[in-house]
Amino acid sequence: MLLLFRDQVTQEERDLVQAHVRRITGTPAPHLVEIEGRYVLPLETNKIDREANLFLTSLEAVERILPIKTSYKLVSRLFKETTSTVIVGDGIQSRAVAFGGNQPPRIIAGPCAVESREQLFTIALAMKEAGADILRGGAFKPRTSPYQFQGLGVEGLALLAEARKVSGLPVVTEVMEPDMVETVAQYVDMLQIGARNMQNYPLLQACGRQKLPVMLKRSMSATIEEWLLAAEYIVAAGNPGVVLCERGIRSYDPHTRNVLDLTSVPLLHELTHLPVIVDPSHATGKCSLVPTMARASLAAGAQGVMVETHCNPSEAFCDGKQAISSQDVRDLVRYSHAIAELSYEEGRNTTYEHSAVRPHFIVR
Ligand code: PEP
Ligand code: MN
């Protein structure tokens, strides 16, 4: 259930409703969330009987109570019908890039890890030249082995902020610990929560307390519901700027690093209003497969794609095998423009609304 406050509700009125909810449920009232200027209070359905529902609805400050049956509520399409727009970059230190809504698909590209000033700046300028929208790069790397390169840490964050200045592209990087969220947020435009941390609830909440948008990657073994509930944690903590990123799920065939579950894209458009993007690099683990699966992602309705690229893949500190070339990124940008144009020609105002998504095939 979601309790929707009236427009222009005062602080005292909100406090009074929360006090009533505390009394009725016998538990602390959940955090009040502001979404697009409206205050919303998520309620546990089993704690609000018919009588309590009627009482709360009768309060002056309450517009209505939405009976949302799914476990995730604030991120549900049942709550908000129109696709959300998430803006990355402040338009001053870098350009501002919007995901979702009726925006064209966006391309995020960059190295797996920030390795050095020279490496990052070379790639950043090549990505700007290729027409990518956002620069990625890991400063803190969650590596499977403790002996693998763990990232440059804060030094890497400072290089990302410099690369933003040089290229004008907003930057996204992964944050792994709740205590590091504030530090990372000072350097970048978007926080990334990696697959391994999708269910790190203190981390989700810490990112939820920030103003910066968050890219939430799917855990390698998460169900769609677990993933949406992880997103709900961030939104319920006060941050509505979440972009979901499908990055493949674990399976049995070692030919590819993961299995790219592209069905999740149109499925998520049915279930949630949050923008959805795809990372075909970690999904496939093979540079030869990335461009095709990137195009497939966009054809399936992804509102963006994140790919890894490197100026010298054979020397990369990590994930060199899945790094595509600058030319590949340029081609992908061209394809994304073509797919946006096709949607525009069809006269759709919400480019990737789930009901309207049809496959588009373009031969390059
Ligand atoms: C990454 O994008 O740098 C990364 C580590 O990916 P994932 O969390 O999906 O494995
Ligand atoms: Mn990587």
mmCIF file of C-alpha atoms and ligand atoms in Angstrom:
data_model
loop_
_atom_site.group_PDB
_atom_site.id
_atom_site.type_symbol
_atom_site.label_atom_id
_atom_site.label_comp_id
_atom_site.label_asym_id
_atom_site.label_seq_id
_atom_site.Cartn_x
_atom_site.Cartn_y
_atom_site.Cartn_z
ATOM 1 C CA MET A 1 0.000 0.000 0.000
ATOM 2 C CA LEU A 2 1.126 3.522 -0.690
ATOM 3 C CA LEU A 3 -0.370 6.442 1.153
ATOM 4 C CA LEU A 4 -0.421 9.436 -1.149
ATOM 5 C CA PHE A 5 -0.481 12.874 0.487
ATOM 6 C CA ARG A 6 -2.361 15.790 -1.018
ATOM 7 C CA ASP A 7 -0.430 18.487 -2.846
ATOM 8 C CA GLN A 8 0.860 21.294 -0.617
ATOM 9 C CA VAL A 9 0.648 19.265 2.561
ATOM 10 C CA THR A 10 2.386 20.871 5.567
ATOM 11 C CA GLN A 11 5.057 19.311 7.768
ATOM 12 C CA GLU A 12 2.651 19.201 10.761
ATOM 13 C CA GLU A 13 0.023 17.399 8.696
ATOM 14 C CA ARG A 14 2.581 14.839 7.551
ATOM 15 C CA ASP A 15 3.809 14.337 11.115
ATOM 16 C CA LEU A 16 0.251 13.764 12.291
ATOM 17 C CA VAL A 17 -0.380 11.084 9.646
ATOM 18 C CA GLN A 18 2.888 9.365 10.560
ATOM 19 C CA ALA A 19 1.913 9.401 14.246
ATOM 20 C CA HIS A 20 -1.406 7.733 13.359
ATOM 21 C CA VAL A 21 0.397 5.109 11.264
ATOM 22 C CA ARG A 22 2.776 4.406 14.170
ATOM 23 C CA ARG A 23 -0.182 3.968 16.526
ATOM 24 C CA ILE A 24 -2.102 1.696 14.111
ATOM 25 C CA THR A 25 0.785 -0.535 13.087
ATOM 26 C CA GLY A 26 2.647 -0.568 16.400
ATOM 27 C CA THR A 27 5.912 -0.131 14.509
ATOM 28 C CA PRO A 28 7.943 2.941 13.548
ATOM 29 C CA ALA A 29 6.347 4.583 10.491
ATOM 30 C CA PRO A 30 8.435 4.067 7.365
ATOM 31 C CA HIS A 31 10.438 6.845 5.822
ATOM 32 C CA LEU A 32 8.413 9.471 3.961
ATOM 33 C CA VAL A 33 9.464 9.710 0.324
ATOM 34 C CA GLU A 34 9.154 12.682 -2.016
ATOM 35 C CA ILE A 35 8.660 11.700 -5.652
ATOM 36 C CA GLU A 36 8.175 14.387 -8.282
ATOM 37 C CA GLY A 37 7.007 16.866 -5.650
ATOM 38 C CA ARG A 38 4.493 14.493 -4.016
ATOM 39 C CA TYR A 39 4.923 12.925 -0.579
ATOM 40 C CA VAL A 40 4.297 9.195 -0.316
ATOM 41 C CA LEU A 41 4.317 6.859 2.671
ATOM 42 C CA PRO A 42 4.805 3.129 1.984
ATOM 43 C CA LEU A 43 2.669 0.953 4.284
ATOM 44 C CA GLU A 44 2.794 -2.744 5.050
ATOM 45 C CA THR A 45 -0.461 -4.158 3.698
ATOM 46 C CA ASN A 46 -1.000 -6.715 6.468
ATOM 47 C CA LYS A 47 -0.845 -4.030 9.176
ATOM 48 C CA ILE A 48 -3.631 -1.847 7.694
ATOM 49 C CA ASP A 49 -7.096 -3.396 7.926
ATOM 50 C CA ARG A 50 -10.204 -1.986 6.268
ATOM 51 C CA GLU A 51 -11.078 0.182 9.240
ATOM 52 C CA ALA A 52 -7.587 1.675 9.490
ATOM 53 C CA ASN A 53 -7.632 2.260 5.744
ATOM 54 C CA LEU A 54 -10.915 4.189 5.954
ATOM 55 C CA PHE A 55 -9.654 6.198 8.926
ATOM 56 C CA LEU A 56 -6.374 7.192 7.257
ATOM 57 C CA THR A 57 -8.141 8.058 3.987
ATOM 58 C CA SER A 58 -10.504 10.358 5.902
ATOM 59 C CA LEU A 59 -7.615 12.523 7.143
ATOM 60 C CA GLU A 60 -7.374 15.965 5.551
ATOM 61 C CA ALA A 61 -3.761 15.488 4.474
ATOM 62 C CA VAL A 62 -4.351 12.168 2.722
ATOM 63 C CA GLU A 63 -5.392 12.032 -0.928
ATOM 64 C CA ARG A 64 -5.786 8.268 -1.155
ATOM 65 C CA ILE A 65 -4.245 4.910 -0.380
ATOM 66 C CA LEU A 66 -3.106 2.901 -3.380
ATOM 67 C CA PRO A 67 -3.513 -0.849 -2.860
ATOM 68 C CA ILE A 68 -0.261 -1.972 -4.490
ATOM 69 C CA LYS A 69 -0.055 -5.740 -4.163
ATOM 70 C CA THR A 70 3.503 -6.319 -5.316
ATOM 71 C CA SER A 71 6.271 -6.472 -2.700
ATOM 72 C CA TYR A 72 8.006 -3.524 -4.381
ATOM 73 C CA LYS A 73 5.813 -0.451 -4.413
ATOM 74 C CA LEU A 74 7.534 2.859 -5.120
ATOM 75 C CA VAL A 75 9.331 1.436 -8.167
ATOM 76 C CA SER A 76 6.193 -0.283 -9.481
ATOM 77 C CA ARG A 77 4.396 0.710 -12.687
ATOM 78 C CA LEU A 78 1.210 0.341 -10.661
ATOM 79 C CA PHE A 79 2.302 3.381 -8.669
ATOM 80 C CA LYS A 80 3.645 5.479 -11.527
ATOM 81 C CA GLU A 81 2.522 4.821 -15.052
ATOM 82 C CA THR A 82 4.934 7.014 -16.953
ATOM 83 C CA THR A 83 8.579 6.013 -17.319
ATOM 84 C CA SER A 84 10.817 8.018 -15.014
ATOM 85 C CA THR A 85 13.551 10.244 -16.326
ATOM 86 C CA VAL A 86 16.883 10.133 -14.522
ATOM 87 C CA ILE A 87 19.360 12.930 -15.175
ATOM 88 C CA VAL A 88 23.105 12.338 -14.883
ATOM 89 C CA GLY A 89 25.512 15.297 -14.800
ATOM 90 C CA ASP A 90 24.811 18.823 -13.531
ATOM 91 C CA GLY A 91 25.074 20.656 -16.851
ATOM 92 C CA ILE A 92 27.901 22.803 -15.411
ATOM 93 C CA GLN A 93 30.873 20.568 -14.666
ATOM 94 C CA SER A 94 29.722 18.258 -17.443
ATOM 95 C CA ARG A 95 26.802 17.994 -19.793
ATOM 96 C CA ALA A 96 23.518 16.714 -18.354
ATOM 97 C CA VAL A 97 22.306 13.411 -19.809
ATOM 98 C CA ALA A 98 18.736 12.147 -19.322
ATOM 99 C CA PHE A 99 17.780 8.461 -19.252
ATOM 100 C CA GLY A 100 14.301 7.067 -19.725
ATOM 101 C CA GLY A 101 11.071 8.931 -20.396
ATOM 102 C CA ASN A 102 11.023 9.775 -24.068
ATOM 103 C CA GLN A 103 14.777 10.302 -24.261
ATOM 104 C CA PRO A 104 16.857 8.548 -26.923
ATOM 105 C CA PRO A 105 18.971 5.621 -25.712
ATOM 106 C CA ARG A 106 22.232 6.642 -24.032
ATOM 107 C CA ILE A 107 25.678 5.133 -24.385
ATOM 108 C CA ILE A 108 27.983 4.761 -21.373
ATOM 109 C CA ALA A 109 31.515 3.696 -22.265
ATOM 110 C CA GLY A 110 34.947 3.549 -20.685
ATOM 111 C CA PRO A 111 37.536 1.230 -19.244
ATOM 112 C CA CYS A 112 36.781 -1.487 -16.722
ATOM 113 C CA ALA A 113 39.241 0.162 -14.329
ATOM 114 C CA VAL A 114 40.968 3.515 -14.110
ATOM 115 C CA GLU A 115 44.629 2.549 -14.537
ATOM 116 C CA SER A 116 46.514 5.820 -15.052
ATOM 117 C CA ARG A 117 46.001 9.442 -16.097
ATOM 118 C CA GLU A 118 47.238 8.707 -19.604
ATOM 119 C CA GLN A 119 45.011 5.642 -20.051
ATOM 120 C CA LEU A 120 41.886 7.366 -18.727
ATOM 121 C CA PHE A 121 42.343 10.625 -20.630
ATOM 122 C CA THR A 122 43.080 8.826 -23.900
ATOM 123 C CA ILE A 123 39.895 6.800 -23.526
ATOM 124 C CA ALA A 124 37.806 9.757 -22.270
ATOM 125 C CA LEU A 125 38.708 11.872 -25.302
ATOM 126 C CA ALA A 126 38.143 8.947 -27.664
ATOM 127 C CA MET A 127 34.701 8.394 -26.120
ATOM 128 C CA LYS A 128 33.785 12.053 -26.462
ATOM 129 C CA GLU A 129 34.905 11.860 -30.093
ATOM 130 C CA ALA A 130 32.874 8.659 -30.612
ATOM 131 C CA GLY A 131 29.727 10.409 -29.346
ATOM 132 C CA ALA A 132 29.290 8.475 -26.077
ATOM 133 C CA ASP A 133 27.141 10.205 -23.446
ATOM 134 C CA ILE A 134 28.799 9.143 -20.181
ATOM 135 C CA LEU A 135 32.285 7.949 -19.179
ATOM 136 C CA ARG A 136 32.639 4.903 -16.941
ATOM 137 C CA GLY A 137 35.695 3.662 -15.035
ATOM 138 C CA GLY A 138 36.212 1.683 -11.836
ATOM 139 C CA ALA A 139 38.299 3.197 -9.045
ATOM 140 C CA PHE A 140 37.311 0.524 -6.521
ATOM 141 C CA LYS A 141 37.220 -2.891 -8.187
ATOM 142 C CA PRO A 142 35.398 -5.867 -6.689
ATOM 143 C CA ARG A 143 37.765 -8.569 -7.976
ATOM 144 C CA THR A 144 37.160 -12.285 -7.584
ATOM 145 C CA SER A 145 40.745 -12.885 -6.440
ATOM 146 C CA PRO A 146 42.440 -10.755 -3.764
ATOM 147 C CA TYR A 147 45.628 -10.869 -5.881
ATOM 148 C CA GLN A 148 44.048 -9.107 -8.868
ATOM 149 C CA PHE A 149 44.225 -5.327 -9.399
ATOM 150 C CA GLN A 150 41.887 -3.725 -6.858
ATOM 151 C CA GLY A 151 41.715 -0.249 -8.423
ATOM 152 C CA LEU A 152 43.467 3.062 -7.702
ATOM 153 C CA GLY A 153 40.956 4.050 -5.011
ATOM 154 C CA VAL A 154 40.619 7.770 -4.236
ATOM 155 C CA GLU A 155 43.407 8.569 -6.711
ATOM 156 C CA GLY A 156 41.217 6.977 -9.391
ATOM 157 C CA LEU A 157 38.242 9.099 -8.308
ATOM 158 C CA ALA A 158 40.313 12.267 -8.685
ATOM 159 C CA LEU A 159 41.347 11.158 -12.186
ATOM 160 C CA LEU A 160 37.693 10.565 -13.096
ATOM 161 C CA ALA A 161 36.804 14.100 -11.966
ATOM 162 C CA GLU A 162 39.675 15.446 -14.093
ATOM 163 C CA ALA A 163 38.580 13.343 -17.068
ATOM 164 C CA ARG A 164 35.133 14.891 -16.752
ATOM 165 C CA LYS A 165 36.691 18.336 -16.983
ATOM 166 C CA VAL A 166 38.759 17.376 -20.016
ATOM 167 C CA SER A 167 35.965 15.598 -21.914
ATOM 168 C CA GLY A 168 32.806 17.319 -20.647
ATOM 169 C CA LEU A 169 31.277 13.866 -20.133
ATOM 170 C CA PRO A 170 29.583 12.997 -16.826
ATOM 171 C CA VAL A 171 31.230 10.082 -15.030
ATOM 172 C CA VAL A 172 29.962 6.960 -13.292
ATOM 173 C CA THR A 173 31.927 4.718 -10.944
ATOM 174 C CA GLU A 174 31.274 1.850 -8.572
ATOM 175 C CA VAL A 175 31.034 2.289 -4.818
ATOM 176 C CA MET A 176 31.443 -0.842 -2.694
ATOM 177 C CA GLU A 177 31.109 0.290 0.926
ATOM 178 C CA PRO A 178 28.464 2.345 2.714
ATOM 179 C CA ASP A 179 31.168 4.410 4.439
ATOM 180 C CA MET A 180 32.686 5.408 1.095
ATOM 181 C CA VAL A 181 29.460 6.620 -0.525
ATOM 182 C CA GLU A 182 29.851 10.272 0.525
ATOM 183 C CA THR A 183 33.470 10.388 -0.638
ATOM 184 C CA VAL A 184 32.714 8.812 -4.014
ATOM 185 C CA ALA A 185 29.723 11.125 -4.469
ATOM 186 C CA GLN A 186 32.019 14.153 -4.238
ATOM 187 C CA TYR A 187 33.889 13.118 -7.388
ATOM 188 C CA VAL A 188 31.341 11.611 -9.790
ATOM 189 C CA ASP A 189 27.912 12.183 -11.338
ATOM 190 C CA MET A 190 26.414 8.734 -10.865
ATOM 191 C CA LEU A 191 27.004 5.978 -8.302
ATOM 192 C CA GLN A 192 27.216 2.394 -9.525
ATOM 193 C CA ILE A 193 26.208 -0.511 -7.314
ATOM 194 C CA GLY A 194 27.799 -3.634 -8.757
ATOM 195 C CA ALA A 195 26.330 -7.100 -9.196
ATOM 196 C CA ARG A 196 28.155 -8.411 -6.131
ATOM 197 C CA ASN A 197 26.617 -5.721 -3.939
ATOM 198 C CA MET A 198 23.044 -5.693 -5.209
ATOM 199 C CA GLN A 199 21.844 -7.080 -1.881
ATOM 200 C CA ASN A 200 24.210 -5.088 0.331
ATOM 201 C CA TYR A 201 21.363 -3.349 2.115
ATOM 202 C CA PRO A 202 23.409 -0.796 4.099
ATOM 203 C CA LEU A 203 25.063 0.204 0.803
ATOM 204 C CA LEU A 204 21.673 0.541 -0.940
ATOM 205 C CA GLN A 205 20.426 2.727 1.914
ATOM 206 C CA ALA A 206 23.559 4.871 1.939
ATOM 207 C CA CYS A 207 23.163 5.495 -1.811
ATOM 208 C CA GLY A 208 19.472 6.186 -1.166
ATOM 209 C CA ARG A 209 20.450 9.055 1.135
ATOM 210 C CA GLN A 210 22.426 10.757 -1.659
ATOM 211 C CA LYS A 211 21.140 13.186 -4.262
ATOM 212 C CA LEU A 212 23.170 11.581 -7.065
ATOM 213 C CA PRO A 213 21.544 9.073 -9.449
ATOM 214 C CA VAL A 214 22.349 5.413 -8.916
ATOM 215 C CA MET A 215 22.952 2.638 -11.454
ATOM 216 C CA LEU A 216 21.861 -0.608 -9.850
ATOM 217 C CA LYS A 217 23.263 -3.696 -11.558
ATOM 218 C CA ARG A 218 21.497 -7.023 -11.360
ATOM 219 C CA SER A 219 23.188 -9.584 -9.168
ATOM 220 C CA MET A 220 24.438 -12.604 -11.121
ATOM 221 C CA SER A 221 21.807 -14.767 -9.421
ATOM 222 C CA ALA A 222 19.019 -12.311 -8.590
ATOM 223 C CA THR A 223 15.412 -12.823 -9.528
ATOM 224 C CA ILE A 224 13.637 -9.839 -11.052
ATOM 225 C CA GLU A 225 11.733 -9.402 -7.786
ATOM 226 C CA GLU A 226 14.906 -9.353 -5.662
ATOM 227 C CA TRP A 227 16.383 -6.792 -8.047
ATOM 228 C CA LEU A 228 13.303 -4.560 -7.891
ATOM 229 C CA LEU A 229 13.265 -4.825 -4.098
ATOM 230 C CA ALA A 230 16.910 -3.727 -4.051
ATOM 231 C CA ALA A 231 15.860 -0.698 -6.143
ATOM 232 C CA GLU A 232 12.981 -0.139 -3.707
ATOM 233 C CA TYR A 233 15.545 0.152 -0.873
ATOM 234 C CA ILE A 234 17.234 3.064 -2.650
ATOM 235 C CA VAL A 235 13.990 4.863 -3.515
ATOM 236 C CA ALA A 236 12.479 4.234 -0.059
ATOM 237 C CA ALA A 237 15.586 5.808 1.497
ATOM 238 C CA GLY A 238 14.803 9.001 -0.430
ATOM 239 C CA ASN A 239 16.542 8.744 -3.796
ATOM 240 C CA PRO A 240 14.204 8.237 -6.790
ATOM 241 C CA GLY A 241 17.044 8.465 -9.356
ATOM 242 C CA VAL A 242 17.631 4.776 -10.019
ATOM 243 C CA VAL A 243 18.602 3.219 -13.367
ATOM 244 C CA LEU A 244 18.500 -0.596 -13.551
ATOM 245 C CA CYS A 245 21.335 -2.317 -15.418
ATOM 246 C CA GLU A 246 21.008 -5.893 -16.689
ATOM 247 C CA ARG A 247 24.483 -7.484 -16.822
ATOM 248 C CA GLY A 248 23.767 -11.144 -17.373
ATOM 249 C CA ILE A 249 23.075 -14.004 -15.011
ATOM 250 C CA ARG A 250 25.142 -17.033 -14.051
ATOM 251 C CA SER A 251 24.565 -20.253 -15.984
ATOM 252 C CA TYR A 252 26.360 -23.477 -16.794
ATOM 253 C CA ASP A 253 28.066 -22.821 -20.124
ATOM 254 C CA PRO A 254 31.588 -21.351 -19.814
ATOM 255 C CA HIS A 255 31.601 -20.159 -23.449
ATOM 256 C CA THR A 256 30.244 -16.820 -22.312
ATOM 257 C CA ARG A 257 30.921 -15.109 -18.991
ATOM 258 C CA ASN A 258 27.204 -14.937 -18.191
ATOM 259 C CA VAL A 259 23.905 -15.362 -20.019
ATOM 260 C CA LEU A 260 22.432 -12.051 -21.144
ATOM 261 C CA ASP A 261 18.814 -12.155 -20.022
ATOM 262 C CA LEU A 262 17.344 -9.743 -22.539
ATOM 263 C CA THR A 263 13.800 -10.739 -21.641
ATOM 264 C CA SER A 264 14.292 -8.768 -18.454
ATOM 265 C CA VAL A 265 14.218 -5.525 -20.473
ATOM 266 C CA PRO A 266 10.630 -5.613 -21.810
ATOM 267 C CA LEU A 267 9.545 -7.424 -18.643
ATOM 268 C CA LEU A 268 10.923 -4.641 -16.446
ATOM 269 C CA HIS A 269 9.161 -2.055 -18.612
ATOM 270 C CA GLU A 270 5.921 -3.788 -17.664
ATOM 271 C CA LEU A 271 6.750 -3.987 -13.965
ATOM 272 C CA THR A 272 8.579 -0.749 -13.197
ATOM 273 C CA HIS A 273 8.755 2.894 -14.258
ATOM 274 C CA LEU A 274 12.538 3.014 -13.737
ATOM 275 C CA PRO A 275 14.796 3.304 -16.799
ATOM 276 C CA VAL A 276 16.523 0.063 -17.831
ATOM 277 C CA ILE A 277 19.934 -0.257 -19.465
ATOM 278 C CA VAL A 278 22.100 -3.244 -20.422
ATOM 279 C CA ASP A 279 25.800 -4.047 -19.973
ATOM 280 C CA PRO A 280 26.679 -6.533 -22.735
ATOM 281 C CA SER A 281 30.373 -6.455 -21.769
ATOM 282 C CA HIS A 282 30.080 -8.300 -18.450
ATOM 283 C CA ALA A 283 27.184 -10.325 -19.839
ATOM 284 C CA THR A 284 29.231 -11.877 -22.656
ATOM 285 C CA GLY A 285 32.865 -11.387 -21.575
ATOM 286 C CA LYS A 286 33.901 -11.386 -25.253
ATOM 287 C CA CYS A 287 34.594 -8.301 -27.357
ATOM 288 C CA SER A 288 33.441 -10.098 -30.529
ATOM 289 C CA LEU A 289 29.942 -10.521 -29.065
ATOM 290 C CA VAL A 290 29.511 -7.121 -27.436
ATOM 291 C CA PRO A 291 28.438 -4.956 -30.435
ATOM 292 C CA THR A 292 25.764 -7.435 -31.540
ATOM 293 C CA MET A 293 24.348 -7.844 -28.049
ATOM 294 C CA ALA A 294 24.464 -4.078 -27.516
ATOM 295 C CA ARG A 295 22.261 -3.623 -30.593
ATOM 296 C CA ALA A 296 20.012 -6.453 -29.456
ATOM 297 C CA SER A 297 19.631 -4.680 -26.098
ATOM 298 C CA LEU A 298 18.512 -1.470 -27.767
ATOM 299 C CA ALA A 299 16.140 -3.388 -30.049
ATOM 300 C CA ALA A 300 14.631 -4.986 -26.931
ATOM 301 C CA GLY A 301 13.887 -1.503 -25.569
ATOM 302 C CA ALA A 302 16.875 -0.745 -23.347
ATOM 303 C CA GLN A 303 17.148 2.971 -22.645
ATOM 304 C CA GLY A 304 20.899 2.770 -22.691
ATOM 305 C CA VAL A 305 23.888 0.492 -22.979
ATOM 306 C CA MET A 306 27.088 0.398 -20.939
ATOM 307 C CA VAL A 307 30.177 -1.010 -22.639
ATOM 308 C CA GLU A 308 33.819 -1.418 -21.703
ATOM 309 C CA THR A 309 36.476 -0.101 -24.045
ATOM 310 C CA HIS A 310 40.255 0.223 -23.822
ATOM 311 C CA CYS A 311 42.976 1.975 -25.797
ATOM 312 C CA ASN A 312 45.177 -1.110 -25.486
ATOM 313 C CA PRO A 313 43.038 -4.145 -24.557
ATOM 314 C CA SER A 314 45.907 -6.645 -24.435
ATOM 315 C CA GLU A 315 47.587 -4.539 -21.710
ATOM 316 C CA ALA A 316 44.406 -3.813 -19.724
ATOM 317 C CA PHE A 317 44.639 -4.435 -15.946
ATOM 318 C CA CYS A 318 41.259 -6.144 -16.042
ATOM 319 C CA ASP A 319 38.597 -7.379 -18.466
ATOM 320 C CA GLY A 320 40.702 -6.718 -21.586
ATOM 321 C CA LYS A 321 39.005 -9.605 -23.414
ATOM 322 C CA GLN A 322 35.668 -7.846 -23.378
ATOM 323 C CA ALA A 323 36.947 -4.357 -24.266
ATOM 324 C CA ILE A 324 35.651 -3.103 -27.620
ATOM 325 C CA SER A 325 37.352 -0.484 -29.810
ATOM 326 C CA SER A 326 36.530 3.217 -30.140
ATOM 327 C CA GLN A 327 35.270 2.458 -33.636
ATOM 328 C CA ASP A 328 32.838 -0.101 -32.180
ATOM 329 C CA VAL A 329 31.555 2.558 -29.763
ATOM 330 C CA ARG A 330 31.163 5.031 -32.644
ATOM 331 C CA ASP A 331 29.111 2.454 -34.591
ATOM 332 C CA LEU A 332 26.996 1.772 -31.530
ATOM 333 C CA VAL A 333 26.266 5.482 -31.101
ATOM 334 C CA ARG A 334 25.220 5.648 -34.755
ATOM 335 C CA TYR A 335 22.936 2.645 -34.274
ATOM 336 C CA SER A 336 21.398 4.185 -31.151
ATOM 337 C CA HIS A 337 20.608 7.355 -33.099
ATOM 338 C CA ALA A 338 19.010 5.303 -35.867
ATOM 339 C CA ILE A 339 16.851 3.388 -33.422
ATOM 340 C CA ALA A 340 15.768 6.635 -31.739
ATOM 341 C CA GLU A 341 14.849 8.072 -35.141
ATOM 342 C CA LEU A 342 12.755 5.020 -36.021
ATOM 343 C CA SER A 343 10.816 5.389 -32.810
ATOM 344 C CA TYR A 344 10.343 9.075 -33.531
ATOM 345 C CA GLU A 345 9.016 8.313 -37.010
ATOM 346 C CA GLU A 346 6.465 6.012 -35.467
ATOM 347 C CA GLY A 347 5.137 9.060 -33.636
ATOM 348 C CA ARG A 348 5.523 7.661 -30.167
ATOM 349 C CA ASN A 349 5.962 10.273 -27.491
ATOM 350 C CA THR A 350 7.230 7.799 -24.924
ATOM 351 C CA THR A 351 9.902 6.164 -27.020
ATOM 352 C CA TYR A 352 10.291 2.947 -25.099
ATOM 353 C CA GLU A 353 6.957 2.471 -23.411
ATOM 354 C CA HIS A 354 6.615 -1.279 -22.964
ATOM 355 C CA SER A 355 3.402 -1.654 -24.894
ATOM 356 C CA ALA A 356 4.910 0.055 -27.908
ATOM 357 C CA VAL A 357 8.281 -1.645 -28.064
ATOM 358 C CA ARG A 358 8.766 -3.431 -31.354
ATOM 359 C CA PRO A 359 11.984 -4.915 -32.636
ATOM 360 C CA HIS A 360 13.975 -2.738 -35.008
ATOM 361 C CA PHE A 361 16.551 -4.342 -37.227
ATOM 362 C CA ILE A 362 19.220 -2.256 -38.807
ATOM 363 C CA VAL A 363 22.096 -3.709 -40.765
ATOM 364 C CA ARG A 364 25.321 -1.778 -40.348
HETATM 365 C C1 PEP B 1 31.652 -3.231 -13.588
HETATM 366 O O1 PEP B 1 30.745 -2.756 -14.262
HETATM 367 O O2 PEP B 1 32.742 -2.673 -13.453
HETATM 368 C C2 PEP B 1 31.457 -4.526 -12.897
HETATM 369 C C3 PEP B 1 32.314 -4.947 -11.983
HETATM 370 O O3 PEP B 1 30.364 -5.194 -13.289
HETATM 371 P P1 PEP B 1 29.439 -6.222 -12.456
HETATM 372 O O4 PEP B 1 29.209 -5.604 -11.109
HETATM 373 O O5 PEP B 1 28.213 -6.303 -13.302
HETATM 374 O O6 PEP B 1 30.190 -7.528 -12.409
HETATM 375 MN MN MN B 2 34.855 -5.015 -15.984
#
